[in-house]
Coordinates of C-alpha atoms and ligand atoms in Angstrom, one line a residue:
X247 CA 122.5 158.4 140.2
X248 CA 120.5 156.0 139.3
X249 CA 120.9 153.4 136.9
X250 CA 118.2 151.1 137.5
X251 CA 115.7 152.8 134.3
X252 CA 113.0 148.9 133.9
X253 CA 111.4 148.8 137.2
X254 CA 108.4 147.1 138.2
X255 CA 106.0 147.1 140.6
X256 CA 105.6 143.3 142.4
X257 CA 102.2 142.9 144.2
X258 CA 100.6 145.9 145.8
X259 CA 101.4 149.6 146.1
X260 CA 99.5 151.2 148.0
X261 CA 99.0 153.6 151.5
X262 CA 98.0 151.9 154.4
X263 CA 93.8 151.4 155.4
X264 CA 92.8 154.2 157.8
X265 CA 93.4 153.3 161.8
X266 CA 94.2 153.8 165.1
X267 CA 97.9 152.5 166.3
X268 CA 97.7 151.9 170.0
X269 CA 102.0 150.9 170.6
X270 CA 101.9 149.5 173.8
X271 CA 105.7 150.0 176.2
X272 CA 105.4 153.7 174.3
X273 CA 107.6 155.2 176.0
X274 CA 110.5 152.8 175.0
X275 CA 113.2 152.8 172.8
X276 CA 112.2 151.3 170.1
X277 CA 109.1 153.3 169.2
X278 CA 111.4 156.0 170.2
X279 CA 114.3 154.9 167.7
X280 CA 112.2 153.3 164.9
X281 CA 108.9 152.8 165.2
X282 CA 107.5 157.0 165.5
X283 CA 110.7 158.1 163.0
X284 CA 109.4 154.8 160.5
X285 CA 105.1 156.5 160.7
X286 CA 107.3 160.0 159.6
X287 CA 108.8 158.1 157.4
X288 CA 105.8 156.4 155.9
X289 CA 103.7 159.9 155.4
X290 CA 106.1 161.5 154.3
X291 CA 106.2 158.7 151.4
X292 CA 102.4 159.1 150.9
X293 CA 101.8 155.2 152.5
X294 CA 99.9 156.2 155.9
X295 CA 96.3 157.2 155.7
X296 CA 95.4 160.6 156.3
X297 CA 93.3 159.5 158.7
X298 CA 95.4 157.8 161.0
X299 CA 96.1 158.9 164.8
X300 CA 98.6 157.0 167.6
X301 CA 97.6 156.3 171.2
X302 CA 101.2 155.9 172.8
X303 CA 100.2 153.0 176.4
X304 CA 102.7 152.9 179.1
X305 CA 102.7 152.6 182.6
X306 CA 104.6 156.0 182.4
X307 CA 103.2 159.2 184.9
X308 CA 103.0 161.3 181.0
X309 CA 99.9 164.3 179.5
X310 CA 99.2 164.1 176.9
X311 CA 101.4 166.9 175.5
X312 CA 104.6 166.0 177.2
X313 CA 103.6 162.1 175.2
X314 CA 103.4 164.0 172.4
X315 CA 106.4 166.4 172.5
X316 CA 108.7 162.9 173.7
X317 CA 107.4 161.0 169.8
X318 CA 107.6 164.9 167.5
X319 CA 111.6 164.6 169.4
X320 CA 111.9 161.3 168.9
X321 CA 111.1 161.9 164.8
X322 CA 112.8 164.9 164.4
X323 CA 116.0 163.2 165.9
X324 CA 115.7 159.9 164.3
X325 CA 113.4 159.7 161.7
X326 CA 116.0 159.9 158.8
X327 CA 115.3 162.8 156.2
X328 CA 116.9 163.3 153.3
X329 CA 116.9 167.1 153.6
X330 CA 118.2 166.7 156.8
X331 CA 115.6 169.0 158.2
X332 CA 112.0 167.2 159.4
X333 CA 108.6 168.4 157.2
X334 CA 107.8 171.2 159.4
X335 CA 103.9 170.7 157.6
X336 CA 104.6 167.3 158.2
X337 CA 105.1 167.5 161.6
X338 CA 102.1 169.6 163.0
X339 CA 100.0 166.8 161.2
X340 CA 101.9 164.2 163.7
X341 CA 100.9 166.3 166.7
X342 CA 97.4 166.6 166.6
X343 CA 96.8 163.4 165.4
X344 CA 99.3 161.9 168.7
X345 CA 97.1 161.0 172.7
X346 CA 98.9 159.5 175.4
X347 CA 97.3 156.4 178.0
X348 CA 98.9 155.7 181.4
X349 CA 98.1 152.8 183.2
X350 CA 99.4 149.3 184.2
X351 CA 98.7 146.4 181.6
X352 CA 98.0 144.3 184.2
X353 CA 95.0 146.3 185.1
X354 CA 91.9 145.0 183.4
X355 CA 90.1 148.7 183.9
X356 CA 93.4 150.7 181.8
X357 CA 91.9 149.0 179.4
X358 CA 88.0 149.9 179.8
X359 CA 89.9 153.3 179.7
X360 CA 91.5 153.0 176.6
X361 CA 88.7 151.6 174.7
X362 CA 86.9 154.6 175.9
X363 CA 89.5 156.8 174.9
X364 CA 90.1 155.4 171.4
X365 CA 86.1 155.4 170.5
X366 CA 85.5 158.8 172.0
X367 CA 88.6 160.9 171.5
X368 CA 90.6 159.6 168.8
X369 CA 89.2 158.0 166.5
X370 CA 85.7 160.3 166.5
X371 CA 87.9 163.2 166.5
X372 CA 90.2 162.1 163.2
X373 CA 87.3 160.8 161.4
X374 CA 89.3 157.6 161.7
X375 CA 87.7 153.9 160.3
X376 CA 87.4 151.5 162.7
X377 CA 90.6 150.1 162.9
X378 CA 92.9 148.7 165.1
X379 CA 96.1 148.1 165.1
X380 CA 97.8 146.8 168.5
X381 CA 102.0 147.1 169.0
X382 CA 103.1 145.5 171.9
X383 CA 107.0 146.4 172.0
X384 CA 106.6 145.9 175.4
X385 CA 108.8 142.6 177.7
X386 CA 108.4 139.5 176.6
X387 CA 105.8 139.0 179.3
X388 CA 103.4 141.1 178.9
X389 CA 102.4 139.7 175.8
X390 CA 100.0 137.1 176.6
X391 CA 98.2 139.0 179.1
X392 CA 97.8 142.7 177.2
X393 CA 96.4 140.3 174.3
X394 CA 93.8 138.2 176.6
X395 CA 92.7 142.0 178.2
X396 CA 92.5 143.1 174.3
X397 CA 90.1 140.5 174.5
X398 CA 88.1 140.9 177.2
X399 CA 88.1 144.6 177.0
X400 CA 86.3 143.4 172.7
X401 CA 89.3 145.6 171.8
X402 CA 90.3 142.5 169.9
X403 CA 86.9 141.4 168.1
X404 CA 86.5 142.6 164.1
X405 CA 83.3 143.6 163.4
X406 CA 81.5 145.6 160.4
X407 CA 84.3 144.4 158.3
X408 CA 86.7 146.5 160.5
X409 CA 90.0 144.9 161.6
X410 CA 91.9 144.6 164.9
X411 CA 95.5 143.2 163.7
X412 CA 98.5 142.9 166.7
X413 CA 102.0 143.4 166.2
X414 CA 103.5 141.2 168.4
X415 CA 107.7 141.6 169.2
X416 CA 110.4 139.2 169.9
X417 CA 111.4 136.9 171.7
X418 CA 108.5 135.1 170.9
X419 CA 109.5 132.5 174.0
X420 CA 112.2 131.5 175.9
X421 CA 111.8 127.9 174.8
X422 CA 109.7 125.4 172.6
X423 CA 107.4 125.0 175.2
X424 CA 106.9 128.8 175.9
X425 CA 106.9 129.7 172.6
X426 CA 104.0 127.1 171.4
X427 CA 101.8 127.9 175.1
X428 CA 102.6 131.5 174.3
X429 CA 101.0 130.8 170.7
X430 CA 97.6 128.5 172.1
X431 CA 97.0 131.5 174.7
X432 CA 97.2 134.0 171.8
X433 CA 95.2 132.1 169.8
X434 CA 92.0 132.2 172.5
X435 CA 91.6 135.9 171.6
X436 CA 92.9 136.3 167.9
X437 CA 92.7 134.2 164.9
X438 CA 96.0 133.6 163.2
X439 CA 95.5 136.3 160.6
X440 CA 95.3 138.9 163.4
X441 CA 98.7 137.7 164.3
X442 CA 101.6 139.8 163.3
X443 CA 104.7 138.0 165.2
X444 CA 107.1 140.4 164.3
X445 CA 111.2 139.5 163.1
X446 CA 112.7 142.6 162.0
X447 CA 115.2 141.3 159.8
X448 CA 112.1 140.8 157.0
X449 CA 112.2 144.5 156.7
X450 CA 116.0 144.7 155.6
X451 CA 115.9 145.5 151.8
X452 CA 118.4 143.4 151.6
X453 CA 116.5 140.1 153.0
X454 CA 114.0 140.7 151.0
X455 CA 116.1 140.7 147.6
X456 CA 116.8 137.7 148.6
X457 CA 113.5 136.2 147.3
X458 CA 113.7 138.5 144.2
X459 CA 116.8 137.5 143.5
X460 CA 116.4 133.6 143.8
X461 CA 113.1 133.9 141.4
X462 CA 112.8 136.7 139.5
X463 CA 115.9 135.8 137.3
X464 CA 116.5 132.9 135.8
X465 CA 119.3 132.1 135.3
X466 CA 120.1 131.4 139.6
X467 CA 118.3 128.4 140.4
X468 CA 119.6 125.7 138.5
X469 CA 122.4 125.9 140.2
X470 CA 120.5 126.6 143.6
X471 CA 121.2 123.2 144.1
X472 CA 123.8 120.6 146.1
X473 CA 124.7 119.7 142.6
X474 CA 126.9 123.4 142.3
X475 CA 127.0 124.7 146.0
X476 CA 129.9 122.9 148.5
X477 CA 128.3 124.7 151.6
X478 CA 126.0 127.8 152.0
X479 CA 127.9 130.3 155.4
X480 CA 125.5 132.2 157.0
X481 CA 126.6 135.0 159.5
X482 CA 125.3 138.0 161.8
X483 CA 128.1 139.1 163.2
X484 CA 128.4 142.4 165.3
X485 CA 130.4 145.2 167.1
X486 CA 128.2 146.1 169.5
X487 CA 128.5 144.4 172.8
X488 CA 124.9 144.3 174.9
X489 CA 124.9 147.9 175.9
X490 CA 122.5 148.5 178.7
X491 CA 120.5 145.1 178.0
X492 CA 122.6 143.3 180.0
X493 CA 119.0 141.9 182.5
X494 CA 117.7 140.4 178.8
X495 CA 120.9 139.0 177.7
X496 CA 121.9 137.0 180.5
X497 CA 118.0 135.0 180.2
X498 CA 118.4 134.7 176.8
X499 CA 122.3 134.6 175.2
X500 CA 123.2 134.7 171.8
X501 CA 121.7 131.4 170.6
X502 CA 117.9 132.3 171.5
X503 CA 118.5 136.1 170.6
X504 CA 119.4 135.8 167.2
X505 CA 118.6 132.2 165.4
X506 CA 115.5 131.0 165.7
X507 CA 114.5 134.3 164.5
X508 CA 117.0 136.1 162.3
X509 CA 119.6 133.3 161.2
X510 CA 116.7 131.1 160.8
X511 CA 114.8 133.5 158.2
X512 CA 118.1 134.1 155.9
X513 CA 118.4 130.3 155.9
X514 CA 114.4 129.7 155.5
X515 CA 114.5 132.4 152.2
X516 CA 117.8 131.0 151.1
X517 CA 117.2 127.2 151.1
X518 CA 113.1 127.7 150.5
X519 CA 111.6 126.1 147.6
X520 CA 109.7 128.4 145.1
X521 CA 106.5 129.3 146.3
X522 CA 103.2 129.2 144.3
X523 CA 102.9 132.9 144.4
X524 CA 103.5 135.7 146.8
X525 CA 100.9 135.4 148.9
X526 CA 101.2 135.6 152.2
X527 CA 100.7 131.7 153.2
X528 CA 102.6 129.9 149.8
X529 CA 105.5 131.7 151.4
X530 CA 105.8 131.1 154.6
X531 CA 104.0 127.2 153.9
X532 CA 107.9 127.0 151.7
X533 CA 109.6 128.8 154.9
X534 CA 108.0 126.8 157.5
X535 CA 108.7 122.9 154.6
X536 CA 112.5 123.6 154.4
X537 CA 113.0 125.0 158.4
X538 CA 111.1 121.1 159.0
X539 CA 113.5 119.6 156.9
X540 CA 116.4 121.1 158.8
X541 CA 118.0 117.8 160.9
X542 CA 116.9 118.1 165.2
X543 CA 120.3 117.6 166.6
X544 CA 121.3 114.9 168.8
X545 CA 122.9 115.5 172.4
X546 CA 126.0 113.8 170.1
X547 CA 125.5 116.9 167.5
X548 CA 125.0 119.7 169.7
X549 CA 129.1 118.7 170.8
X550 CA 130.4 118.5 167.7
X551 CA 128.7 120.9 165.1
X552 CA 128.1 123.4 167.7
X553 CA 130.6 126.1 169.0
X554 CA 129.5 128.9 171.9
X555 CA 131.2 132.2 173.0
X556 CA 131.6 134.1 175.4
X557 CA 133.8 138.1 174.7
X558 CA 136.5 139.7 177.0
X559 CA 138.2 142.4 177.0
X560 CA 139.8 143.2 174.2
X561 CA 139.6 146.4 170.8
X562 CA 136.8 147.3 168.6
X563 CA 137.2 149.0 166.7
X564 CA 140.5 150.9 167.8
X565 CA 138.9 151.5 171.6
X566 CA 139.2 148.9 174.2
X567 CA 135.5 147.9 175.0
X568 CA 135.6 145.8 178.7
X569 CA 134.5 141.9 178.2
X570 CA 130.8 140.8 179.0
X571 CA 131.2 139.7 182.3
X572 CA 132.1 143.3 183.4
X573 CA 129.0 144.9 181.4
X574 CA 126.4 146.6 183.5
X575 CA 123.5 144.0 184.9
X576 CA 125.7 140.9 184.3
X577 CA 127.2 138.9 186.6
X578 CA 131.2 138.4 187.5
X579 CA 130.5 134.6 186.2
X580 CA 128.1 135.0 183.6
X581 CA 128.0 131.6 181.5
X582 CA 125.8 133.1 179.0
X583 CA 127.5 133.0 175.5
X584 CA 127.3 135.9 173.0
X585 CA 128.7 133.8 170.1
X586 CA 127.2 130.6 168.8
X587 CA 128.0 128.8 165.5
X588 CA 126.2 125.8 164.1
X589 CA 126.1 123.4 161.1
X590 CA 122.9 122.3 159.9
X591 CA 122.1 120.4 157.7
X592 CA 118.7 119.5 155.5
X593 CA 116.8 116.6 154.8
X594 CA 115.8 117.3 151.1
X595 CA 116.4 116.7 147.8
X596 CA 117.7 120.0 147.2
X597 CA 120.6 120.1 150.2
X598 CA 120.9 117.0 150.7
X599 CA 125.0 116.9 152.4
X600 CA 125.3 120.5 151.6
X601 CA 126.4 121.9 155.1
X602 CA 124.9 125.1 156.4
X603 CA 127.6 127.3 159.0
X604 CA 125.2 129.1 160.9
X605 CA 127.5 131.9 163.7
X606 CA 126.7 135.6 165.6
X607 CA 128.2 137.0 167.8
X608 CA 128.8 140.8 170.0
X609 CA 131.6 142.4 169.5
X610 CA 133.2 141.1 166.7
X611 CA 136.0 142.1 164.5
X612 CA 133.6 144.0 162.1
X613 CA 129.9 144.5 161.6
X614 CA 128.6 142.0 158.9
X615 CA 125.8 140.3 158.3
X616 CA 126.1 138.1 155.2
X617 CA 125.2 134.8 152.8
X618 CA 128.4 133.1 151.6
X619 CA 127.1 131.1 148.8
X620 CA 130.3 129.0 147.9
X621 CA 130.2 126.8 144.8
X622 CA 131.8 124.0 144.3
X623 CA 135.3 123.7 142.7
X624 CA 135.3 123.0 138.1
X625 CA 135.3 119.4 137.7
X626 CA 138.5 119.9 135.9
X627 CA 142.0 120.3 136.0
X628 CA 142.6 122.5 132.4
X629 CA 145.6 123.7 133.4
X630 CA 148.1 121.4 133.8
X631 CA 150.7 123.4 136.4
X632 CA 149.0 124.7 138.9
X633 CA 147.1 122.4 141.9
X634 CA 144.5 122.2 142.1
X635 CA 143.5 123.6 145.0
X636 CA 144.6 126.9 143.9
X637 CA 141.8 126.7 141.7
X638 CA 139.7 129.7 142.2
X639 CA 136.3 128.6 143.5
X640 CA 132.8 130.5 142.9
X641 CA 131.6 132.5 145.2
X642 CA 128.5 134.0 145.7
X643 CA 127.6 136.7 148.4
X644 CA 124.7 138.4 149.3
X645 CA 125.3 141.2 151.6
X646 CA 122.6 142.1 153.9
X647 CA 124.5 144.7 156.0
X648 CA 126.1 146.6 156.8
X649 CA 126.8 147.2 152.5
X650 CA 124.1 146.1 151.2
X651 CA 125.0 144.3 147.8
X652 CA 125.6 140.6 146.1
X653 CA 129.0 140.2 144.9
X654 CA 130.4 136.9 142.7
X655 CA 133.6 135.8 142.8
X656 CA 135.1 134.1 140.3
X657 CA 138.2 133.0 138.3
X658 CA 139.9 135.3 135.4
X659 CA 142.9 134.9 133.5
X660 CA 145.7 137.5 134.7
X661 CA 147.0 139.7 131.7
X662 CA 150.4 138.6 130.8
X663 CA 152.2 136.3 128.5
X664 CA 152.0 133.7 131.2
X665 CA 148.9 131.5 131.9
X666 CA 148.2 133.0 135.4
X667 CA 144.5 132.8 137.0
X668 CA 143.8 135.9 139.4
X669 CA 140.6 136.3 141.3
X670 CA 138.3 138.6 140.7
X671 CA 134.9 140.3 142.4
X672 CA 131.4 141.8 139.9
X673 CA 129.8 143.7 142.7
X674 CA 126.7 144.5 142.6
X675 CA 125.9 148.1 145.4
X676 CA 122.0 149.3 146.5
X677 CA 123.3 152.5 146.1
X678 CA 124.9 152.8 143.0
X679 CA 121.7 151.8 141.2
X680 CA 118.8 153.0 143.1
X681 CA 120.2 155.5 145.7
X682 CA 118.8 155.5 149.4
X683 CA 115.3 156.0 150.8
X684 CA 114.8 156.8 154.3
X685 CA 115.0 154.1 155.8
X686 CA 114.9 152.9 160.4
X687 CA 113.6 148.9 158.7
X688 CA 110.7 149.1 159.8
X689 CA 108.2 151.7 157.4
X690 CA 107.9 148.1 155.5
X691 CA 106.6 145.8 158.2
X692 CA 104.0 148.8 159.7
X693 CA 102.4 149.1 156.3
X694 CA 102.1 146.1 155.0
X695 CA 100.5 145.3 159.1
X696 CA 98.0 148.2 157.7
X697 CA 97.4 147.3 154.3
X698 CA 96.9 143.3 155.9
X699 CA 99.7 141.5 154.3
X700 CA 101.4 139.1 156.5
X701 CA 103.7 137.6 154.2
X702 CA 106.7 139.0 156.2
X703 CA 105.4 138.7 159.7
X704 CA 106.5 134.9 161.0
X705 CA 103.5 131.7 161.2
X706 CA 102.7 130.4 164.8
X707 CA 104.2 127.3 162.2
X708 CA 107.4 128.6 162.1
X709 CA 108.1 130.3 165.5
X710 CA 107.4 127.0 166.9
X711 CA 109.4 124.5 163.9
X712 CA 112.8 127.2 165.0
X713 CA 112.4 126.6 168.1
X714 CA 112.4 122.9 168.0
X715 CA 115.5 122.9 166.2
X716 CA 117.5 124.7 169.0
X717 CA 115.5 122.9 172.1
X718 CA 118.4 120.2 171.8
X719 CA 121.3 122.8 171.5
X720 CA 120.1 124.8 174.5
X721 CA 119.1 121.5 176.9
X722 CA 122.4 120.1 176.0
X723 CA 124.7 123.1 177.1
X724 CA 122.4 124.2 180.2
X725 CA 123.1 120.0 181.0
X726 CA 127.0 120.9 180.4
X727 CA 127.8 124.5 181.4
X728 CA 130.1 126.0 179.9
X729 CA 134.4 125.9 181.1
X730 CA 136.0 127.9 179.2
X731 CA 134.4 131.3 179.7
X732 CA 135.3 133.9 178.0
X733 CA 136.9 132.1 175.4
X734 CA 137.5 135.5 172.4
X735 CA 138.7 138.5 172.8
X736 CA 136.3 141.4 172.1
X737 CA 137.2 142.4 168.3
X738 CA 137.9 138.5 166.6
X739 CA 136.2 136.9 165.2
X740 CA 134.6 134.4 167.5
X741 CA 136.2 131.4 169.8
X742 CA 138.9 128.6 168.1
X743 CA 135.9 126.0 168.8
X744 CA 133.7 128.3 165.3
X745 CA 137.3 127.7 163.1
X746 CA 137.9 124.3 164.2
X747 CA 134.3 123.5 163.4
X748 CA 134.5 124.1 159.7
X749 CA 138.0 123.2 159.3
X750 CA 137.1 119.4 160.7
X751 CA 135.3 119.4 157.4
X752 CA 137.6 120.6 155.7
X753 CA 136.6 124.8 155.4
X754 CA 137.2 127.7 156.3
X755 CA 135.5 130.7 157.7
X756 CA 134.7 134.0 155.1
X757 CA 135.5 137.1 158.0
X758 CA 133.7 139.5 155.1
X759 CA 133.7 138.3 152.0
Ligands
LIG860 C1 117.7 142.0 167.6 C2 118.2 141.5 168.6 O1 116.5 141.2 167.9 O2 118.6 142.0 166.4 C3 119.9 142.4 169.4 O3 118.0 141.3 170.6 C4 120.5 142.6 168.3 O4 121.0 141.9 170.7 C5 119.9 142.9 166.7 O5 121.4 143.3 168.6 C6 120.5 142.9 165.5 O6 120.3 143.6 164.9 P1 120.5 144.3 163.7 O7 119.1 145.1 163.1 O8 121.0 145.8 163.9 O9 121.7 144.0 162.8

């Protein structure tokens, strides 16, 4: 069913430029599950240039044929084709334009071989324009090194109107200092406009819709402020544990893994001022501005306005699961947090005194990412025999995943001779209106990079603003290791400290709004 009859194309919608994409870390999970299927989906939607080729770069000793087979298999398994079966002609088309470069990313000689492969074999054979984008899907320790080596081998230099772009995966740095150092290093080789720091949350339809919802409709913006909004909750709850990523997660923890990137993206899109245009820098200026207006937590704030947790064994969706400390590659006495909640305040005219409660955790009761906008109570009790606390408040929920949509809760009269109020909900589900299109979440981001639109990528100052806000928390947490970990059962909504955080303000979490 397609009920949305009036659709308008916003901005440009054109196929990506002719280019060669080089994926560093091409044998890893991200390439297999997301990048390759996303390229297929783009080609299927006719948004990938016919003059395109892919070079997989990795350390694994594979032949070109073996990598090609691996890549096609990944597409067959993960491309979300509606018909179920992948398009054989398209697979054959891909098979002719997939190459492999094996080598050690620290070895300068590898980059000269890569250059040779790209210039002679890859672009020559496929008549591709001299545009390159490099996707760094490697361990973060390689980011700076790869960019430096690309520079030394002349692979990052833009000449004759052709572009060179680099997509850098997260985590971008381990703390404020290392993020700044990485920015400094890569900027020695690249101009800011060549750098695309990815945050895959921005590839999600519903995240992009926050801007459309706020700025393409006239009715919400007038009430989008401290006068009408009581508080906002941003939740990214996952039911999965750390899966096979214990090694990475032990050093990261929930705060670094989710907050300065994904949660702050949601926060900034929800709270920023209207940009003067949808040009990349206009949007990112506003996002950065609002992040800079967030109060930097003092050590006292860290103690009273943040909560951390680690999951114990429990039951998730009917299945018994182990605690974090029993996961592979995790220390049996690990102090790493798998849950974070924090209250942030924004010092500007729009948001002064409105608390924003952020939380994220692994092994929680349900997989839910959503933004709850809780409006203030009506100012006057018209229904005299109803206690004021029983009067309904309005709540708008932006459902990011898994159910994508928006719902609005308001009070309505229960039919009958007695005056009774009930709470009702108006729901908009994406799927009802637009159906579902094959999407891994990376299509839009890859396309934007191929057309040179950096709006949905993080700029250096945004990344640093995000780290500056959590650095004081990381510092205090490091100085005061948690005493009572594990402190929440897998399959619950997190530790009691997170509930207490809101209870102190006379509020409670909305679990699955
Ligand atoms: C990643 C984190 O960036 O985002 C993971 O490293 C997390 O730990 C994931 O599971 C969540 O993304 P999504 O799209 O599944 O909500």
